[in-house]
Amino acid sequence: MRRILLAALLCAWVAGAIAFGSMDHALRAPRDLVRPVALPFLWRSLADAAERSDPAEAYQCAQRLLAATPGWADGHAVFAFRYALLGGATVLDPDARAIAAKDRLLVALAVMEDARASCGPKEAALLADMAWLVELAVRNEPGIAPLLDPDPAILADRLLAEAESHGGGRMVREKRLYDVPRLCAALLRAGDRRSALALLDEAAARCAQSGIEELAGEWRATLLATRTLLSGEGPANPTLRDQQKADPRLEALAPFLR
Amino acid sequence: MRTFHAAFVRCLAWALPATALSCAAVVATSFATHSIGPWLHAAAFLPIAASCFAATAFWPLFATDGDAREWVRRATRRPFHGLHHAALGSLCASALCMLALAIAAAPFVPTPRAHHAAQPIGRPILDDAQTQLSFEVGAACKELRLRPIAMLPHGELAPARVDVAADGTRITNEPISFDGTRQLVVLPLDGRRVQRIELRLVRGTIPLLFDQHAAVVVSPDTESSLLGCAMALLVMLVPACAALALAMATGAIAALPVQQALVLTALLVQTAGQAGPADAALTLCARGHWLPTEGLLPSISASLLVTAGFVLAAMLTKKAAQP
């Protein structure tokens, strides 16, 4: 009798939790109860996999650990970075290595994307980390840039734009504005000159509105000068072109500055 | 023999539903997560625990609080009064359940291959003083896995760059870079027989220490997944042996709830707690290692020695409990 009563109580609790909340609400209490018991084993299996198995298994163990600690945005970033950037254990030829690196990057981004909902106020930080991951992966293995669609610069900018819209702070805004030349180069490579010029206009306007002295002054002027050169408006200005080509921040745009 | 049969049937009746649940869980989670991962451990634990619980609940001499205890004690022979038959029945039921689970899990386990640790010749270090290191292999190789310990750099940090050759032929187009400890590098080989692997430090300031398992050769021959899985799951009987032997030893002094808590704790310590061969066997199976080459025998022997100690203690406690 007591067992039936207990079972009925449990069913009522689960039904109530689902009715008034969601399945997540229903599972939260049992998950919270199990977590302290499970965490040491999850950490140990992660350490064991990292030391004795391959990076893919280590990342799977990390995901199980992260599933037990929802909201840990830094954890998601650390394990995804480790897998995407250092997971290429097998020695391969350059093409196969680039494909493997791209696959790892896409898996890491998918896992981070999946984790966004659980990160709450840290979602913007996670999105900014995703943008960093794209850039670092391309820097680490340049062969993956042509394999990615959209272009890595466009992908990173989209992620930063989303981070900005989710309350990303000044760092995200600044980074996005300083990354404009690379995004502009990606658009030019794709043959979209009009969008590239529009992007420079918008970036200059955003620099002016940013309220950050360095952005509103020197960087805005640099972007406007770049726009002038790219659009071909006005007389040729070789001095300005050489000056722009020498600027390391505009390195990605150098082939287009004529 | 009748005790054995009755215990076997009772334990099977408890363990079979647990096995069915475990099989379903393994198949479902393997499909969902594309890896058998830790689910195999949980799936193996459930039937073993159910069978051990059934044995302790079934045979009255496993606990002090059974009504039939005294009657059974008088009616059965010394020294164990049927405890060993009940334990054996439970182990046989567990073995049967493990085989059923092996059939369900085998399709999801990576194809097992023998992994052999290559033995270094001489001082197992690559540094400025010793820029070459050879390993004796003498086997066919599908891949070479290097995972050295990176020691403190001499001078300014520069990753160690290492050339790898098999029987004098270079197998890397460019030197491999090591900059972290236990950093894994997998070198695919064409499956030919290799006598010797040679490593040469090209440049870098990080000395590399190649301890016992830092260079592992993977065999190109595949073994049976079903056999590999069955062997790994049968190793789960070792913790069950120890747990039942502990229950035999404490049968004269503890009531059933205490006994079952002891059995559960003993099983948990030996599986999740990794104090025994079971966890390692299942992990290695899930990673595609062929168990007979993994050197689990010392660990299994140690667990069986502990079991023998508990059985000896059971004999002594039963003797002491004689009126």
Coordinates of N, CA and C in Angstrom, one line a residue, chain A residues 43-239:
Chain A
W43 N 34.4 13.6 -13.6 CA 35.7 14.3 -13.7 C 36.8 13.2 -13.9
R44 N 36.6 12.1 -13.2 CA 37.7 11.1 -13.3 C 37.6 10.4 -14.7
S45 N 36.4 10.2 -15.2 CA 36.4 9.6 -16.5 C 36.9 10.5 -17.6
L46 N 36.7 11.8 -17.4 CA 37.3 12.8 -18.3 C 38.8 12.8 -18.2
A47 N 39.4 12.8 -17.0 CA 40.8 12.7 -16.8 C 41.4 11.5 -17.5
D48 N 40.7 10.4 -17.2 CA 41.2 9.1 -17.8 C 41.2 9.1 -19.3
A49 N 40.1 9.6 -19.9 CA 40.0 9.7 -21.3 C 41.1 10.6 -21.9
A50 N 41.3 11.7 -21.2 CA 42.3 12.7 -21.7 C 43.7 12.1 -21.7
E51 N 43.9 11.3 -20.7 CA 45.3 10.7 -20.5 C 45.5 9.4 -21.3
R52 N 44.4 8.6 -21.5 CA 44.7 7.3 -22.1 C 44.0 7.1 -23.4
S53 N 43.0 7.9 -23.7 CA 42.2 7.7 -25.0 C 42.5 8.9 -25.9
D54 N 41.6 9.0 -26.9 CA 41.8 10.1 -27.9 C 41.0 11.3 -27.6
P55 N 41.3 12.5 -28.2 CA 40.6 13.7 -27.9 C 39.0 13.6 -28.1
A56 N 38.6 12.8 -29.1 CA 37.1 12.7 -29.3 C 36.4 12.1 -28.1
E57 N 37.0 11.1 -27.5 CA 36.4 10.5 -26.4 C 36.5 11.4 -25.2
A58 N 37.6 12.1 -25.1 CA 37.7 13.1 -24.0 C 36.6 14.2 -24.1
Y59 N 36.3 14.6 -25.4 CA 35.3 15.6 -25.5 C 33.9 15.1 -25.2
Q60 N 33.7 13.8 -25.5 CA 32.4 13.2 -25.1 C 32.3 13.2 -23.6
C61 N 33.3 12.8 -22.9 CA 33.3 12.8 -21.5 C 33.1 14.2 -20.9
A62 N 33.7 15.2 -21.6 CA 33.5 16.6 -21.2 C 32.1 17.0 -21.3
Q63 N 31.4 16.5 -22.4 CA 30.0 16.9 -22.6 C 29.1 16.3 -21.6
R64 N 29.4 15.1 -21.1 CA 28.6 14.5 -20.1 C 28.8 15.3 -18.8
L65 N 30.1 15.7 -18.5 CA 30.3 16.5 -17.4 C 29.6 17.9 -17.4
L66 N 29.6 18.5 -18.6 CA 28.9 19.8 -18.8 C 27.4 19.6 -18.7
A67 N 26.9 18.5 -19.1 CA 25.4 18.2 -19.0 C 25.0 18.2 -17.5
A68 N 26.0 17.8 -16.7 CA 25.7 17.8 -15.3 C 25.9 19.1 -14.6
T69 N 26.5 20.0 -15.3 CA 26.8 21.4 -14.7 C 26.2 22.4 -15.7
P70 N 24.9 22.5 -15.9 CA 24.4 23.5 -16.8 C 24.7 24.9 -16.4
G71 N 24.9 25.7 -17.4 CA 25.2 27.2 -17.2 C 26.7 27.5 -17.1
W72 N 27.5 26.5 -17.2 CA 28.9 26.7 -17.1 C 29.5 27.0 -18.5
A73 N 29.4 28.3 -18.9 CA 29.7 28.7 -20.2 C 31.2 28.6 -20.4
D74 N 32.0 28.9 -19.4 CA 33.5 28.8 -19.5 C 33.9 27.4 -19.8
G75 N 33.3 26.5 -19.1 CA 33.6 25.1 -19.3 C 33.3 24.6 -20.7
H76 N 32.2 25.0 -21.3 CA 31.9 24.7 -22.7 C 33.0 25.3 -23.6
A77 N 33.4 26.5 -23.3 CA 34.4 27.1 -24.2 C 35.7 26.4 -24.1
V78 N 36.1 26.1 -22.9 CA 37.5 25.4 -22.7 C 37.5 24.1 -23.4
F79 N 36.5 23.3 -23.2 CA 36.5 21.9 -23.8 C 36.4 22.0 -25.3
A80 N 35.5 22.9 -25.8 CA 35.4 23.0 -27.2 C 36.7 23.5 -27.9
F81 N 37.3 24.5 -27.2 CA 38.6 25.0 -27.8 C 39.6 23.8 -27.8
R82 N 39.7 23.1 -26.7 CA 40.7 22.0 -26.6 C 40.4 21.0 -27.7
Y83 N 39.2 20.7 -27.9 CA 38.9 19.6 -28.9 C 39.1 20.2 -30.3
A84 N 38.6 21.4 -30.6 CA 38.7 21.9 -32.0 C 40.1 22.2 -32.4
L85 N 40.9 22.8 -31.4 CA 42.2 23.2 -31.8 C 43.3 22.2 -31.5
L86 N 43.2 21.4 -30.5 CA 44.2 20.4 -30.2 C 43.8 19.0 -30.5
G87 N 42.7 18.8 -31.1 CA 42.2 17.4 -31.2 C 42.7 16.6 -32.4
G88 N 43.6 17.3 -33.2 CA 44.1 16.6 -34.4 C 45.2 15.7 -34.0
A89 N 44.9 14.5 -33.4 CA 46.0 13.7 -33.0 C 46.6 12.9 -34.1
T90 N 45.8 12.5 -35.1 CA 46.3 11.7 -36.2 C 47.1 12.5 -37.2
V91 N 48.3 12.0 -37.6 CA 49.2 12.7 -38.5 C 48.6 12.3 -39.9
L92 N 48.1 13.4 -40.6 CA 47.5 13.2 -41.9 C 48.1 14.1 -43.0
D93 N 47.8 13.9 -44.2 CA 48.3 14.9 -45.3 C 47.5 16.2 -45.1
P94 N 48.0 17.3 -45.7 CA 47.4 18.6 -45.4 C 45.9 18.7 -45.7
D95 N 45.4 18.0 -46.9 CA 44.0 18.1 -47.2 C 43.1 17.4 -46.2
A96 N 43.5 16.2 -45.9 CA 42.8 15.4 -44.9 C 42.8 16.1 -43.5
R97 N 43.9 16.7 -43.2 CA 44.1 17.4 -41.9 C 43.1 18.6 -41.9
A98 N 43.0 19.3 -43.0 CA 42.0 20.5 -43.0 C 40.6 20.0 -42.9
I99 N 40.3 18.9 -43.5 CA 38.9 18.4 -43.5 C 38.6 17.9 -42.0
A100 N 39.6 17.2 -41.4 CA 39.4 16.8 -40.0 C 39.2 18.0 -39.1
A101 N 40.0 19.0 -39.3 CA 40.0 20.2 -38.5 C 38.6 20.9 -38.6
K102 N 38.1 21.0 -39.9 CA 36.8 21.6 -40.1 C 35.7 20.8 -39.4
D103 N 35.8 19.5 -39.5 CA 34.8 18.7 -38.8 C 34.8 18.9 -37.3
R104 N 36.0 19.0 -36.8 CA 36.1 19.2 -35.3 C 35.5 20.6 -35.0
L105 N 35.8 21.6 -35.8 CA 35.3 22.9 -35.5 C 33.8 22.9 -35.6
L106 N 33.2 22.3 -36.6 CA 31.7 22.3 -36.7 C 31.1 21.5 -35.5
V107 N 31.7 20.4 -35.1 CA 31.2 19.7 -33.9 C 31.2 20.6 -32.7
A108 N 32.4 21.2 -32.5 CA 32.5 22.1 -31.3 C 31.5 23.2 -31.3
L109 N 31.3 23.8 -32.5 CA 30.4 25.0 -32.6 C 28.9 24.4 -32.4
A110 N 28.6 23.2 -32.9 CA 27.3 22.7 -32.7 C 27.0 22.4 -31.2
V111 N 28.0 21.9 -30.5 CA 27.8 21.6 -29.1 C 27.7 22.9 -28.3
M112 N 28.5 23.9 -28.7 CA 28.4 25.2 -28.0 C 27.0 25.9 -28.3
E113 N 26.6 25.8 -29.5 CA 25.3 26.3 -29.9 C 24.1 25.7 -29.1
D114 N 24.3 24.3 -28.9 CA 23.3 23.6 -28.1 C 23.3 24.0 -26.6
A115 N 24.5 24.5 -26.2 CA 24.6 24.8 -24.8 C 24.1 26.2 -24.5
R116 N 23.9 27.0 -25.5 CA 23.5 28.4 -25.3 C 22.3 28.6 -24.4
A117 N 21.3 27.8 -24.6 CA 20.1 27.9 -23.9 C 20.3 27.7 -22.4
S118 N 21.3 26.9 -22.0 CA 21.5 26.6 -20.6 C 22.4 27.7 -19.9
C119 N 23.0 28.6 -20.7 CA 24.0 29.5 -20.1 C 23.4 30.8 -19.6
G120 N 22.1 31.0 -19.8 CA 21.5 32.2 -19.2 C 22.2 33.5 -19.5
P121 N 22.6 34.3 -18.5 CA 23.2 35.6 -18.7 C 24.6 35.5 -19.4
K122 N 25.2 34.3 -19.4 CA 26.5 34.2 -20.0 C 26.4 33.8 -21.5
E123 N 25.2 33.9 -22.0 CA 25.1 33.4 -23.4 C 25.9 34.3 -24.3
A124 N 26.0 35.6 -24.0 CA 26.7 36.5 -24.9 C 28.2 36.2 -24.9
A125 N 28.7 35.8 -23.7 CA 30.1 35.4 -23.6 C 30.4 34.1 -24.4
L126 N 29.4 33.2 -24.3 CA 29.6 32.0 -25.1 C 29.6 32.3 -26.6
L127 N 28.8 33.2 -27.0 CA 28.7 33.5 -28.4 C 30.1 34.2 -28.9
A128 N 30.6 35.0 -28.0 CA 31.9 35.7 -28.3 C 33.0 34.6 -28.4
D129 N 32.9 33.6 -27.5 CA 33.9 32.6 -27.5 C 33.8 31.8 -28.8
M130 N 32.6 31.6 -29.3 CA 32.4 30.8 -30.5 C 33.0 31.6 -31.7
A131 N 32.9 32.9 -31.6 CA 33.5 33.7 -32.7 C 35.0 33.6 -32.6
W132 N 35.6 33.6 -31.4 CA 37.0 33.5 -31.2 C 37.5 32.1 -31.7
L133 N 36.6 31.1 -31.4 CA 37.0 29.7 -31.8 C 37.1 29.6 -33.3
V134 N 36.2 30.2 -34.1 CA 36.3 30.2 -35.5 C 37.6 30.8 -36.0
E135 N 37.9 32.0 -35.4 CA 39.1 32.7 -35.8 C 40.4 31.9 -35.5
L136 N 40.4 31.3 -34.3 CA 41.6 30.6 -33.9 C 41.8 29.3 -34.7
A137 N 40.6 28.7 -35.0 CA 40.7 27.4 -35.8 C 41.3 27.7 -37.2
V138 N 40.9 28.8 -37.8 CA 41.4 29.2 -39.1 C 42.9 29.5 -39.0
R139 N 43.2 30.2 -37.9 CA 44.6 30.6 -37.8 C 45.5 29.3 -37.6
N140 N 44.9 28.4 -36.8 CA 45.6 27.1 -36.5 C 45.8 26.3 -37.7
E141 N 44.8 26.2 -38.5 CA 44.8 25.3 -39.7 C 44.2 26.1 -40.9
P142 N 45.0 26.9 -41.6 CA 44.5 27.8 -42.6 C 43.7 27.1 -43.7
G143 N 44.0 25.8 -43.9 CA 43.3 25.0 -44.9 C 41.8 24.9 -44.8
I144 N 41.3 25.2 -43.6 CA 39.8 25.0 -43.4 C 39.0 26.3 -43.9
A145 N 39.7 27.4 -44.1 CA 39.0 28.6 -44.6 C 38.2 28.4 -45.8
P146 N 38.8 27.8 -46.9 CA 37.9 27.5 -48.1 C 36.9 26.5 -47.9
L147 N 37.0 25.7 -46.9 CA 36.0 24.6 -46.7 C 34.8 25.1 -45.9
L148 N 34.9 26.2 -45.3 CA 33.8 26.7 -44.5 C 32.8 27.5 -45.3
D149 N 31.5 27.3 -45.1 CA 30.5 28.1 -45.7 C 29.5 28.5 -44.7
P150 N 29.3 29.8 -44.4 CA 29.9 31.0 -45.0 C 31.4 31.1 -44.6
D151 N 32.0 32.1 -45.2 CA 33.4 32.5 -44.9 C 33.6 32.6 -43.4
P152 N 34.8 32.2 -42.9 CA 35.0 32.3 -41.4 C 34.8 33.7 -40.9
A153 N 35.2 34.7 -41.7 CA 35.1 36.1 -41.2 C 33.6 36.5 -41.0
I154 N 32.8 36.0 -42.0 CA 31.3 36.3 -41.9 C 30.7 35.5 -40.8
L155 N 31.1 34.3 -40.6 CA 30.6 33.4 -39.5 C 30.9 34.1 -38.2
A156 N 32.2 34.5 -38.0 CA 32.6 35.1 -36.7 C 31.8 36.4 -36.5
D157 N 31.6 37.2 -37.6 CA 30.9 38.4 -37.4 C 29.4 38.2 -37.0
R158 N 28.8 37.2 -37.6 CA 27.4 36.8 -37.2 C 27.3 36.5 -35.7
L159 N 28.3 35.7 -35.3 CA 28.3 35.3 -33.9 C 28.5 36.5 -33.0
L160 N 29.4 37.4 -33.4 CA 29.6 38.6 -32.6 C 28.4 39.5 -32.6
A161 N 27.7 39.6 -33.7 CA 26.5 40.4 -33.8 C 25.5 39.8 -32.9
E162 N 25.4 38.5 -32.8 CA 24.4 37.9 -31.9 C 24.8 38.1 -30.5
A163 N 26.1 38.0 -30.2 CA 26.6 38.3 -28.9 C 26.2 39.7 -28.4
E164 N 26.4 40.6 -29.4 CA 26.1 42.0 -29.1 C 24.6 42.2 -28.8
S165 N 23.8 41.5 -29.6 CA 22.3 41.6 -29.4 C 21.9 41.0 -28.1
H166 N 22.7 40.1 -27.5 CA 22.4 39.4 -26.3 C 23.1 40.1 -25.1
G167 N 23.5 41.3 -25.3 CA 24.0 42.1 -24.2 C 25.5 42.0 -24.0
G168 N 26.2 41.6 -25.1 CA 27.7 41.5 -25.1 C 28.2 42.9 -24.8
G169 N 29.2 43.0 -24.0 CA 29.7 44.3 -23.5 C 30.6 45.1 -24.5
R170 N 31.3 46.0 -24.0 CA 32.2 46.9 -24.8 C 33.2 46.1 -25.6
M171 N 33.7 45.0 -25.0 CA 34.7 44.2 -25.6 C 34.2 43.6 -26.9
V172 N 33.0 43.1 -26.9 CA 32.4 42.5 -28.1 C 32.2 43.6 -29.2
R173 N 31.7 44.7 -28.8 CA 31.5 45.8 -29.7 C 32.8 46.2 -30.4
E174 N 33.8 46.4 -29.5 CA 35.1 46.8 -30.1 C 35.7 45.8 -31.0
K175 N 35.6 44.5 -30.6 CA 36.2 43.5 -31.4 C 35.6 43.4 -32.7
R176 N 34.2 43.6 -32.7 CA 33.5 43.5 -34.0 C 33.9 44.6 -34.9
L177 N 34.1 45.8 -34.3 CA 34.5 46.9 -35.2 C 36.0 46.8 -35.7
Y178 N 36.8 46.2 -34.9 CA 38.2 46.0 -35.3 C 38.3 44.9 -36.3
D179 N 37.3 44.0 -36.3 CA 37.3 42.9 -37.3 C 36.7 43.2 -38.6
V180 N 36.3 44.4 -38.8 CA 35.6 44.8 -40.0 C 36.5 44.6 -41.3
P181 N 37.8 44.9 -41.2 CA 38.6 44.7 -42.5 C 38.5 43.2 -42.9
R182 N 38.6 42.3 -42.0 CA 38.6 40.9 -42.4 C 37.2 40.5 -43.0
L183 N 36.2 41.0 -42.4 CA 34.8 40.7 -42.9 C 34.7 41.3 -44.3
C184 N 35.2 42.5 -44.4 CA 35.2 43.2 -45.7 C 35.9 42.5 -46.8
A185 N 37.1 41.9 -46.4 CA 37.9 41.1 -47.3 C 37.1 39.9 -47.8
A186 N 36.4 39.2 -46.8 CA 35.6 38.0 -47.2 C 34.6 38.4 -48.2
L187 N 33.9 39.5 -48.0 CA 32.9 40.0 -48.9 C 33.5 40.3 -50.3
L188 N 34.6 40.9 -50.3 CA 35.3 41.2 -51.6 C 35.7 39.9 -52.3
R189 N 36.2 39.0 -51.5 CA 36.6 37.7 -52.1 C 35.4 37.0 -52.8
A190 N 34.2 37.2 -52.1 CA 33.0 36.6 -52.7 C 32.4 37.4 -53.8
G191 N 33.1 38.5 -54.2 CA 32.6 39.4 -55.3 C 31.5 40.3 -54.9
D192 N 31.3 40.5 -53.6 CA 30.2 41.4 -53.2 C 30.7 42.8 -52.8
R193 N 31.1 43.6 -53.8 CA 31.8 44.8 -53.5 C 30.8 45.8 -52.8
R194 N 29.6 45.8 -53.3 CA 28.6 46.8 -52.7 C 28.4 46.6 -51.2
S195 N 28.2 45.3 -50.8 CA 28.1 45.0 -49.4 C 29.3 45.4 -48.6
A196 N 30.5 45.2 -49.2 CA 31.7 45.5 -48.5 C 31.8 47.0 -48.3
L197 N 31.4 47.8 -49.2 CA 31.4 49.3 -49.0 C 30.4 49.7 -48.0
A198 N 29.2 49.1 -48.1 CA 28.1 49.4 -47.1 C 28.6 49.0 -45.7
L199 N 29.3 47.9 -45.6 CA 29.8 47.5 -44.3 C 30.8 48.5 -43.7
L200 N 31.6 49.1 -44.6 CA 32.6 50.1 -44.1 C 31.8 51.4 -43.7
D201 N 30.8 51.7 -44.5 CA 30.0 52.9 -44.1 C 29.3 52.7 -42.7
E202 N 28.7 51.5 -42.6 CA 28.0 51.2 -41.3 C 29.0 51.2 -40.1
A203 N 30.2 50.6 -40.4 CA 31.2 50.5 -39.3 C 31.7 51.9 -38.9
A204 N 31.8 52.8 -39.9 CA 32.3 54.1 -39.6 C 31.2 54.8 -38.7
A205 N 29.9 54.6 -39.1 CA 28.9 55.2 -38.3 C 28.8 54.7 -36.9
R206 N 29.0 53.4 -36.8 CA 29.0 52.7 -35.5 C 30.2 53.2 -34.6
C207 N 31.3 53.4 -35.3 CA 32.5 54.0 -34.6 C 32.2 55.3 -34.0
A208 N 31.5 56.1 -34.8 CA 31.1 57.5 -34.3 C 30.2 57.4 -33.1
Q209 N 29.3 56.4 -33.2 CA 28.3 56.3 -32.1 C 28.8 55.6 -30.8
S210 N 30.0 55.0 -31.0 CA 30.4 54.1 -29.9 C 30.8 54.8 -28.6
G211 N 31.2 56.1 -28.7 CA 31.6 56.8 -27.5 C 33.0 56.5 -27.1
I212 N 33.7 55.7 -27.8 CA 35.1 55.3 -27.5 C 36.0 56.1 -28.3
E213 N 36.8 56.9 -27.7 CA 37.6 57.9 -28.4 C 38.5 57.3 -29.5
E214 N 39.1 56.2 -29.3 CA 40.0 55.6 -30.3 C 39.2 55.2 -31.5
L215 N 38.0 54.6 -31.2 CA 37.2 54.1 -32.3 C 36.6 55.3 -33.1
A216 N 36.1 56.2 -32.4 CA 35.4 57.3 -33.1 C 36.4 58.2 -33.9
G217 N 37.7 58.2 -33.5 CA 38.7 59.1 -34.1 C 39.5 58.4 -35.1
E218 N 40.6 57.8 -34.7 CA 41.6 57.2 -35.6 C 41.0 56.0 -36.4
W219 N 40.3 55.1 -35.7 CA 39.9 53.9 -36.5 C 38.8 54.2 -37.5
R220 N 37.9 55.2 -37.1 CA 36.9 55.6 -38.1 C 37.5 56.2 -39.3
A221 N 38.5 57.1 -39.1 CA 39.2 57.7 -40.2 C 39.9 56.7 -41.1
T222 N 40.5 55.6 -40.5 CA 41.2 54.6 -41.2 C 40.1 53.8 -42.1
L223 N 39.0 53.5 -41.5 CA 37.9 52.8 -42.3 C 37.4 53.6 -43.4
L224 N 37.2 54.9 -43.2 CA 36.7 55.8 -44.3 C 37.8 55.9 -45.4
A225 N 39.1 56.0 -45.0 CA 40.1 56.1 -46.0 C 40.1 54.8 -46.8
T226 N 39.9 53.7 -46.2 CA 39.9 52.4 -46.8 C 38.7 52.3 -47.8
R227 N 37.6 52.9 -47.4 CA 36.4 52.9 -48.3 C 36.7 53.7 -49.5
T228 N 37.4 54.9 -49.3 CA 37.7 55.7 -50.5 C 38.6 54.9 -51.5
L229 N 39.6 54.2 -51.0 CA 40.5 53.5 -51.8 C 39.7 52.3 -52.6
L230 N 38.9 51.6 -51.8 CA 38.1 50.5 -52.4 C 37.1 50.9 -53.4
S231 N 36.5 52.0 -53.2 CA 35.4 52.5 -54.1 C 36.0 53.1 -55.4
G232 N 37.2 53.5 -55.3 CA 37.9 54.1 -56.5 C 37.4 55.5 -56.7
E233 N 36.7 56.1 -55.7 CA 36.2 57.5 -55.9 C 37.4 58.4 -55.7
G234 N 37.3 59.5 -56.4 CA 38.3 60.6 -56.2 C 39.6 60.2 -56.9
P235 N 40.6 61.1 -56.8 CA 41.9 60.9 -57.6 C 42.7 59.8 -56.9
A236 N 43.6 59.2 -57.7 CA 44.5 58.1 -57.1 C 45.4 58.7 -56.0
N237 N 45.5 58.0 -55.0 CA 46.3 58.5 -53.8 C 47.3 57.4 -53.4
P238 N 48.5 57.3 -54.1 CA 49.4 56.2 -53.8 C 50.0 56.3 -52.4
T239 N 50.1 57.5 -51.8 CA 50.6 57.6 -50.4 C 49.7 57.0 -49.5

